[in-house]
Tab-separated table of C-alpha atoms and ligand atoms in Angstrom:
chain	number	residue	atom	x	y	z
A	1	MET	CA	123.474	229.689	82.696
A	2	ASN	CA	125.837	226.764	83.225
A	3	ILE	CA	128.748	227.251	85.559
A	4	ASN	CA	132.267	225.991	84.867
A	5	ALA	CA	131.903	222.596	86.507
A	6	ASN	CA	135.668	222.070	86.406
A	7	TYR	CA	135.857	224.118	89.593
A	8	ASP	CA	134.201	221.177	91.366
A	9	ASN	CA	137.387	219.220	90.692
A	10	LEU	CA	139.577	221.635	92.662
A	11	GLU	CA	140.507	221.460	96.320
A	12	GLN	CA	138.004	223.529	98.263
A	13	SER	CA	140.409	226.435	98.685
A	14	TYR	CA	143.825	227.500	97.430
A	15	LEU	CA	146.666	226.105	99.583
A	16	PHE	CA	147.841	229.423	100.982
A	17	SER	CA	144.279	230.600	101.680
A	18	THR	CA	143.641	227.432	103.702
A	19	ILE	CA	146.793	228.063	105.715
A	20	ALA	CA	145.928	231.737	106.321
A	21	LYS	CA	142.458	230.721	107.533
A	22	LYS	CA	143.859	228.133	109.950
A	23	VAL	CA	146.435	230.579	111.309
A	24	ASN	CA	143.882	233.356	111.770
A	25	GLU	CA	141.620	230.968	113.670
A	26	TYR	CA	144.521	230.026	115.932
A	27	ILE	CA	145.394	233.681	116.575
A	28	ASN	CA	141.773	234.527	117.396
A	29	ASN	CA	141.657	231.711	119.925
A	30	ASN	CA	145.134	232.422	121.340
A	31	PRO	CA	145.606	236.183	121.146
A	32	GLU	CA	148.403	236.118	123.741
A	33	LYS	CA	150.678	233.880	121.644
A	34	LYS	CA	153.278	235.256	119.230
A	35	VAL	CA	152.911	233.428	115.943
A	36	ILE	CA	155.897	233.399	113.563
A	37	ARG	CA	155.023	232.961	109.892
A	38	LEU	CA	157.461	230.980	107.795
A	39	GLY	CA	154.698	229.670	105.533
A	40	ILE	CA	153.878	231.543	102.343
A	41	GLY	CA	156.957	232.870	100.583
A	42	ASP	CA	156.206	236.499	101.280
A	43	VAL	CA	159.122	238.871	101.684
A	44	THR	CA	159.543	241.064	104.764
A	45	LEU	CA	162.327	243.515	103.859
A	46	PRO	CA	161.125	246.841	102.429
A	47	LEU	CA	161.716	247.852	98.823
A	48	CYS	CA	165.229	249.143	98.310
A	49	LYS	CA	166.007	252.869	98.157
A	50	THR	CA	166.766	253.025	94.441
A	51	VAL	CA	163.356	251.525	93.668
A	52	ILE	CA	161.530	253.860	96.028
A	53	ASP	CA	163.323	256.912	94.601
A	54	ALA	CA	162.395	255.881	91.059
A	55	MET	CA	158.760	255.396	92.034
A	56	HIS	CA	158.678	258.790	93.784
A	57	ARG	CA	159.951	260.438	90.616
A	58	ALA	CA	157.313	258.594	88.593
A	59	VAL	CA	154.564	259.706	90.977
A	60	ASP	CA	155.636	263.308	90.485
A	61	GLU	CA	155.598	262.847	86.698
A	62	MET	CA	152.013	261.651	86.914
A	63	GLY	CA	151.033	264.935	88.557
A	64	ILE	CA	152.407	267.121	85.767
A	65	GLN	CA	150.531	267.649	82.509
A	66	SER	CA	153.560	267.227	80.235
A	67	THR	CA	154.747	263.959	81.821
A	68	PHE	CA	151.408	262.435	82.804
A	69	ARG	CA	150.716	258.979	81.297
A	70	GLY	CA	147.418	257.268	80.663
A	71	TYR	CA	147.125	253.762	79.195
A	72	GLY	CA	150.555	252.268	78.693
A	73	PRO	CA	151.577	249.593	76.212
A	74	GLU	CA	149.993	246.288	77.322
A	75	GLN	CA	153.316	244.506	76.854
A	76	GLY	CA	155.178	246.984	79.031
A	77	TYR	CA	157.141	250.175	78.452
A	78	ASP	CA	160.254	249.846	76.308
A	79	PHE	CA	162.447	251.283	79.081
A	80	LEU	CA	161.642	248.251	81.267
A	81	ARG	CA	161.789	245.738	78.430
A	82	GLU	CA	165.258	247.107	77.605
A	83	ALA	CA	166.284	246.688	81.246
A	84	VAL	CA	165.076	243.069	81.224
A	85	ARG	CA	166.886	242.487	77.926
A	86	GLY	CA	170.089	243.809	79.527
A	87	TYR	CA	169.631	241.429	82.460
A	88	TYR	CA	169.357	238.428	80.114
A	89	ARG	CA	172.448	239.572	78.240
A	90	LYS	CA	174.421	239.142	81.441
A	91	HIS	CA	173.585	235.457	81.138
A	92	ASN	CA	174.568	235.461	77.476
A	93	VAL	CA	170.985	235.321	76.270
A	94	ASP	CA	169.931	237.687	73.481
A	95	LEU	CA	166.265	238.548	73.358
A	96	GLU	CA	164.325	240.755	71.013
A	97	LEU	CA	162.359	243.485	72.707
A	98	ASP	CA	159.035	242.116	71.495
A	99	GLU	CA	159.783	238.718	73.013
A	100	ILE	CA	159.626	240.365	76.464
A	101	PHE	CA	156.235	240.953	78.098
A	102	ILE	CA	155.946	242.856	81.366
A	103	SER	CA	153.419	241.259	83.700
A	104	ASP	CA	151.991	241.796	87.147
A	105	GLY	CA	153.870	238.704	88.332
A	106	ALA	CA	154.581	235.115	87.359
A	107	LYS	CA	151.472	233.667	88.988
A	108	SER	CA	149.010	235.505	86.726
A	109	ASP	CA	150.860	234.747	83.517
A	110	LEU	CA	151.395	231.089	84.420
A	111	GLY	CA	147.622	230.829	84.540
A	112	ASN	CA	146.830	233.200	81.668
A	113	ILE	CA	149.183	231.521	79.199
A	114	LEU	CA	146.810	228.562	79.075
A	115	ASP	CA	144.504	230.691	76.909
A	116	LEU	CA	146.890	229.866	74.070
A	117	PHE	CA	146.595	226.098	74.249
A	118	ALA	CA	143.902	223.691	73.130
A	119	LYS	CA	142.036	221.722	75.745
A	120	ASP	CA	143.200	218.300	74.563
A	121	ASN	CA	146.901	218.907	75.270
A	122	VAL	CA	148.577	216.496	77.652
A	123	VAL	CA	149.960	218.459	80.597
A	124	LEU	CA	152.909	217.153	82.569
A	125	VAL	CA	153.569	218.543	86.027
A	126	PRO	CA	156.182	217.472	88.559
A	127	ASP	CA	154.855	216.386	91.929
A	128	PRO	CA	155.384	218.107	94.366
A	129	VAL	CA	155.203	221.589	92.853
A	130	TYR	CA	153.674	225.099	93.094
A	131	PRO	CA	149.918	224.362	93.071
A	132	VAL	CA	149.048	227.057	90.513
A	133	TYR	CA	150.152	224.857	87.587
A	134	VAL	CA	147.725	222.095	88.482
A	135	ASP	CA	144.817	224.266	89.601
A	136	THR	CA	144.807	226.472	86.486
A	137	ASN	CA	144.725	223.420	84.222
A	138	ILE	CA	141.925	221.846	86.234
A	139	MET	CA	139.942	225.098	85.920
A	140	ALA	CA	140.381	224.837	82.159
A	141	GLY	CA	139.181	221.228	82.192
A	142	ARG	CA	142.510	219.750	81.244
A	143	GLU	CA	143.705	216.443	82.573
A	144	VAL	CA	147.034	216.708	84.371
A	145	LYS	CA	149.637	213.952	84.349
A	146	PHE	CA	152.312	213.858	86.996
A	147	ILE	CA	155.974	213.006	87.113
A	148	ASP	CA	157.320	211.966	90.495
A	149	ALA	CA	159.897	214.157	92.190
A	150	ASN	CA	161.262	212.342	95.187
A	151	GLY	CA	164.331	211.505	97.225
A	152	GLU	CA	165.454	208.990	94.594
A	153	ASN	CA	165.819	211.614	91.872
A	154	GLU	CA	166.787	214.323	94.385
A	155	PHE	CA	163.482	216.064	93.610
A	156	LEU	CA	164.673	216.680	90.048
A	157	PRO	CA	162.687	214.313	87.845
A	158	GLY	CA	164.216	213.688	84.439
A	159	VAL	CA	162.727	212.582	81.144
A	160	ASN	CA	163.490	208.974	82.032
A	161	ASN	CA	161.041	209.299	84.932
A	162	ILE	CA	158.141	210.008	82.573
A	163	ASP	CA	155.623	207.209	82.396
A	164	LYS	CA	156.107	205.424	79.053
A	165	ASN	CA	152.428	205.911	78.141
A	166	ILE	CA	152.600	209.671	78.434
A	167	LYS	CA	153.342	211.935	75.507
A	168	ALA	CA	153.510	215.378	77.012
A	169	ASP	CA	152.485	218.513	75.102
A	170	ILE	CA	152.847	221.075	77.885
A	171	ILE	CA	155.600	220.566	80.449
A	172	TYR	CA	156.006	222.620	83.606
A	173	ILE	CA	159.448	223.069	85.120
A	174	CYS	CA	160.213	225.195	88.171
A	175	SER	CA	163.908	225.658	88.892
A	176	PRO	CA	164.982	226.539	91.566
A	177	ASN	CA	162.040	224.511	92.621
A	178	ASN	CA	159.165	225.607	94.734
A	179	PRO	CA	158.786	223.863	97.190
A	180	THR	CA	161.904	221.654	97.344
A	181	GLY	CA	164.628	224.172	96.473
A	182	ALA	CA	166.193	221.691	94.015
A	183	VAL	CA	167.890	223.207	90.934
A	184	TYR	CA	168.472	221.599	87.540
A	185	ASN	CA	171.956	221.839	86.100
A	186	LYS	CA	172.522	222.581	82.418
A	187	GLU	CA	172.855	218.942	81.378
A	188	GLN	CA	169.617	217.991	83.093
A	189	LEU	CA	167.750	220.912	81.551
A	190	LYS	CA	169.190	220.049	78.138
A	191	GLU	CA	167.515	216.640	78.389
A	192	TRP	CA	164.166	218.357	78.950
A	193	VAL	CA	164.741	220.732	76.053
A	194	ASP	CA	165.680	217.843	73.756
A	195	TYR	CA	162.607	215.923	74.874
A	196	ALA	CA	160.326	218.919	74.249
A	197	LEU	CA	161.833	219.490	70.811
A	198	ALA	CA	161.417	215.841	69.871
A	199	GLN	CA	157.805	215.772	71.111
A	200	LYS	CA	156.960	219.222	69.706
A	201	ALA	CA	155.955	220.120	73.237
A	202	VAL	CA	156.239	223.448	75.010
A	203	ILE	CA	158.061	223.923	78.317
A	204	LEU	CA	156.571	226.470	80.705
A	205	PHE	CA	159.630	227.401	82.721
A	206	ASP	CA	159.094	229.156	86.041
A	207	SER	CA	162.287	230.944	87.047
A	208	ALA	CA	160.808	233.056	89.855
A	209	TYR	CA	163.619	232.050	92.230
A	210	GLU	CA	166.581	232.394	89.838
A	211	CYS	CA	168.134	235.212	91.879
A	212	PHE	CA	168.831	232.760	94.712
A	213	ILE	CA	171.196	230.679	92.597
A	214	SER	CA	174.675	231.161	93.945
A	215	ASP	CA	176.603	228.752	91.723
A	216	GLU	CA	177.524	230.364	88.407
A	217	LYS	CA	177.491	227.016	86.653
A	218	LEU	CA	173.780	226.541	87.330
A	219	PRO	CA	171.411	228.012	84.715
A	220	ARG	CA	169.480	231.148	85.733
A	221	THR	CA	167.298	230.997	82.646
A	222	ILE	CA	166.279	228.094	80.408
A	223	TYR	CA	167.534	230.072	77.417
A	224	GLU	CA	171.076	229.309	78.517
A	225	ILE	CA	170.295	225.881	77.064
A	226	GLU	CA	170.697	225.400	73.335
A	227	GLY	CA	167.368	224.899	71.611
A	228	ALA	CA	165.286	226.348	74.444
A	229	LYS	CA	164.080	229.304	72.391
A	230	ASP	CA	162.429	226.767	70.099
A	231	CYS	CA	160.387	225.147	72.838
A	232	ALA	CA	160.184	227.207	76.034
A	233	ILE	CA	158.263	230.111	77.515
A	234	GLU	CA	159.839	231.579	80.645
A	235	PHE	CA	158.090	233.297	83.550
A	236	CYS	CA	159.940	235.418	86.038
A	237	SER	CA	158.986	237.799	88.769
A	238	LEU	CA	160.425	240.597	90.845
A	239	SER	CA	158.434	239.370	93.870
A	240	LYS	CA	161.226	237.392	95.453
A	241	THR	CA	164.063	239.095	93.581
A	242	ALA	CA	163.279	242.621	94.713
A	243	GLY	CA	160.483	242.415	97.265
A	244	PHE	CA	157.645	243.097	94.808
A	245	THR	CA	155.120	240.633	96.286
A	246	GLY	CA	152.800	243.546	97.061
A	247	THR	CA	154.009	245.915	94.358
A	248	ARG	CA	153.460	243.375	91.534
A	249	CYS	CA	155.747	243.182	88.533
A	250	GLY	CA	157.286	240.356	86.547
A	251	TYR	CA	158.085	239.385	82.988
A	252	THR	CA	157.305	236.599	80.582
A	253	ILE	CA	159.443	235.655	77.609
A	254	VAL	CA	157.659	234.262	74.562
A	255	PRO	CA	160.321	233.664	71.892
A	256	LYS	CA	159.393	234.356	68.294
A	257	ASN	CA	160.798	230.954	67.365
A	258	LEU	CA	157.651	229.507	68.933
A	259	GLY	CA	155.732	230.369	65.789
A	260	LYS	CA	152.290	231.829	66.329
A	261	LEU	CA	152.515	231.799	70.120
A	262	ASN	CA	154.288	235.172	70.344
A	263	LYS	CA	151.634	236.906	68.204
A	264	MET	CA	148.843	235.065	70.003
A	265	TRP	CA	150.179	236.261	73.352
A	266	VAL	CA	150.223	239.851	72.052
A	267	ARG	CA	146.617	239.378	70.926
A	268	ARG	CA	145.631	237.912	74.280
A	269	GLN	CA	147.355	240.580	76.341
A	270	THR	CA	146.089	243.502	74.301
A	271	THR	CA	142.561	242.169	74.741
A	272	LYS	CA	142.601	241.120	78.387
A	273	PHE	CA	145.337	243.181	80.043
A	274	ASN	CA	146.036	246.887	80.342
A	275	GLY	CA	149.612	246.604	81.505
A	276	VAL	CA	151.426	247.224	84.771
A	277	PRO	CA	151.164	250.747	86.237
A	278	TYR	CA	153.798	253.216	84.981
A	279	ILE	CA	154.957	253.988	88.535
A	280	VAL	CA	155.575	250.297	89.249
A	281	GLN	CA	157.421	249.827	85.956
A	282	ARG	CA	159.747	252.709	86.813
A	283	GLY	CA	160.419	251.008	90.153
A	284	ALA	CA	161.077	247.725	88.339
A	285	GLU	CA	163.448	249.441	85.912
A	286	ALA	CA	165.457	250.673	88.903
A	287	VAL	CA	165.891	247.072	90.113
A	288	PHE	CA	168.065	246.433	87.053
A	289	SER	CA	170.275	249.496	87.570
A	290	GLU	CA	173.748	248.999	89.014
A	291	GLU	CA	172.709	250.454	92.367
A	292	GLY	CA	169.448	248.501	92.344
A	293	GLN	CA	171.275	245.215	91.720
A	294	LYS	CA	173.627	245.975	94.589
A	295	GLU	CA	170.794	246.759	96.976
A	296	ILE	CA	168.653	243.753	96.103
A	297	GLY	CA	171.790	241.619	96.378
A	298	GLU	CA	172.088	242.695	100.007
A	299	ASN	CA	168.477	241.721	100.667
A	300	ILE	CA	168.906	238.327	99.035
A	301	ALA	CA	172.041	237.764	101.131
A	302	TYR	CA	169.982	238.569	104.253
A	303	TYR	CA	167.402	235.903	103.376
A	304	LYS	CA	170.162	233.439	102.581
A	305	GLU	CA	171.565	233.956	106.062
A	306	ASN	CA	168.145	233.019	107.420
A	307	ALA	CA	168.125	229.922	105.213
A	308	LYS	CA	171.538	228.971	106.573
A	309	LEU	CA	170.332	229.354	110.149
A	310	ILE	CA	167.262	227.205	109.463
A	311	SER	CA	169.385	224.573	107.798
A	312	GLU	CA	171.933	224.505	110.634
A	313	THR	CA	169.185	224.246	113.240
A	314	LEU	CA	167.490	221.364	111.447
A	315	LYS	CA	170.834	219.619	111.202
A	316	ASP	CA	171.338	220.137	114.932
A	317	CYS	CA	167.934	218.620	115.570
A	318	GLY	CA	168.664	215.667	113.302
A	319	ILE	CA	165.853	216.601	110.906
A	320	TRP	CA	166.399	215.545	107.277
A	321	HIS	CA	166.170	218.478	104.873
A	322	VAL	CA	167.298	219.879	101.515
A	323	GLY	CA	167.084	223.265	99.769
A	324	GLY	CA	167.947	226.657	101.199
A	325	LYS	CA	171.174	226.876	99.213
A	326	HIS	CA	170.009	228.166	95.848
A	327	SER	CA	166.512	228.834	97.037
A	328	PRO	CA	164.651	230.609	99.838
A	329	TYR	CA	162.858	227.362	100.715
A	330	ILE	CA	163.928	224.572	103.041
A	331	TRP	CA	162.228	221.242	102.469
A	332	LEU	CA	162.225	218.920	105.468
A	333	LYS	CA	160.937	215.541	106.485
A	334	CYS	CA	158.380	215.867	109.248
A	335	PRO	CA	159.886	214.610	112.515
A	336	ASN	CA	158.542	211.419	114.083
A	337	ASP	CA	156.945	210.313	110.812
A	338	MET	CA	154.178	212.853	111.159
A	339	LYS	CA	151.988	213.598	108.141
A	340	SER	CA	152.341	217.095	106.650
A	341	TRP	CA	149.142	218.625	108.036
A	342	GLU	CA	149.621	216.827	111.335
A	343	PHE	CA	153.040	218.487	111.632
A	344	PHE	CA	151.563	221.833	110.601
A	345	ASP	CA	149.098	221.640	113.527
A	346	TYR	CA	151.739	220.318	115.907
A	347	LEU	CA	154.141	223.149	115.102
A	348	LEU	CA	151.456	225.812	115.286
A	349	ASN	CA	150.115	224.551	118.604
A	350	ASN	CA	153.438	223.806	120.278
A	351	ALA	CA	155.815	226.383	118.827
A	352	GLN	CA	153.511	228.923	117.170
A	353	VAL	CA	155.546	228.583	113.979
A	354	VAL	CA	153.732	228.472	110.639
A	355	GLY	CA	155.130	226.506	107.712
A	356	THR	CA	153.637	224.964	104.587
A	357	PRO	CA	152.560	221.310	104.576
A	358	GLY	CA	154.330	219.415	101.801
A	359	ALA	CA	151.126	217.545	100.958
A	360	GLY	CA	149.709	220.856	99.689
A	361	PHE	CA	152.183	220.634	96.797
A	362	GLY	CA	151.176	217.148	95.670
A	363	LYS	CA	151.008	213.541	96.832
A	364	ASN	CA	154.797	213.148	96.946
A	365	GLY	CA	154.924	216.045	99.388
A	366	GLU	CA	153.103	214.024	102.035
A	367	GLY	CA	155.280	213.663	105.113
A	368	TYR	CA	157.317	216.733	104.147
A	369	PHE	CA	157.141	220.385	105.161
A	370	ARG	CA	158.400	223.676	103.736
A	371	LEU	CA	159.907	226.585	105.666
A	372	THR	CA	160.731	229.921	104.091
A	373	SER	CA	163.702	232.126	104.794
A	374	PHE	CA	161.747	235.305	103.980
A	375	GLY	CA	161.015	236.122	107.631
A	376	SER	CA	162.918	238.738	109.594
A	377	LYS	CA	166.222	237.658	111.103
A	378	GLU	CA	164.808	238.086	114.637
A	379	ASN	CA	161.736	235.983	113.932
A	380	THR	CA	163.719	233.300	112.151
A	381	LYS	CA	166.100	233.096	115.119
A	382	GLU	CA	163.238	232.839	117.546
A	383	ALA	CA	161.475	230.207	115.441
A	384	MET	CA	164.661	228.149	115.378
A	385	GLU	CA	165.035	228.434	119.172
A	386	ARG	CA	161.523	227.058	119.433
A	387	PHE	CA	162.451	224.215	117.071
A	388	LYS	CA	165.413	223.352	119.283
A	389	ARG	CA	163.233	223.287	122.363
A	390	LEU	CA	160.872	220.837	120.672
A	391	PHE	CA	163.199	218.587	118.745
A	392	LYS	CA	166.753	218.692	120.112
B	401	LIG	C1	154.824	230.394	97.833
B	401	LIG	O1	154.869	230.555	99.047
B	401	LIG	O2	154.858	229.278	97.308
B	401	LIG	C2	154.733	231.596	96.980
B	401	LIG	O3	154.878	232.732	97.722
B	401	LIG	C3	153.460	231.669	96.289
B	401	LIG	C4	153.514	232.616	95.155
B	401	LIG	O4	154.576	233.086	94.754
B	401	LIG	O5	152.443	232.870	94.617
């Protein structure tokens, strides 16, 4: 037996596992301290009523012979695919039902999709970015090339930032970006689409944070851009949109214009995936109802208020930062030129506030730090008071 030696090329543990371990150690050693977690982007508000009601009804159906369901379609039930299709229509994007695949969240599919691509593809990933893109390619033995996202390009690298020697085959884009909160406008995304079409590359577009976009002119889906259906796969999730981080449901769009990829994804999913539970899919369907949209809108507004408070506090403290406007994440420069992990320890030890070190998202994240607005209002307020005590 030979193991997959590519795992030796990974960091020892996944970014958010490392953070959780450090925080748990701190809590064990300092049980009297109240730690406030603004690290991993995990939601804190409960699921909204419409979703809960729909799931209750689905639970009852499962207990009755005539409405009980066993294996569901691997690609998702049509009722949910229709609901997703209706959501895209609101952004003037027409999808066919069998271009929509219900998933257990964007993270899994962002990794799983790599089953469809040959090993020798050149992968282009912005730095800093969500570590899953890099790690899953390393696991598969693929070499990853980076494109710098930095202050100069406002953390939105464009095709002109690509190293001249690189011809990308697989391009990752995350907009609104995790971790920086930067969002591409339509013109900027069009450049990426044109590049991908010219190179015959595929864009893997992560739109997990689209619901935080508050400017109607900014694209919520890459398919708002002409030509995108010929070169892009989109991954979205209800985790941040509707508080499904623990409930697990998302969707992936594989357009038929991408040739064999749509059929290959069906083949892959039917072989390796048994679909999302019926009860969860009924809850997800309710997210897209009129009432559901209203209720999740209120939750998103709550988190945005937190983001505003964080942003105002950082401004007060003279700490450089971006994001938080069309995104739940605030990206800041570590005060006093501290390194990312140094600041992580400093903040944990002196304010008992947990954030995410920018360096965990790539080399360009060094010296930066990410805070999330997904905490409760009370905790966010308290964390910001602690910031003021330390830095004002
Ligand atoms: C994050 O904090 O970056 C996200 O919560 C991670 C994820 O969505 O998997």
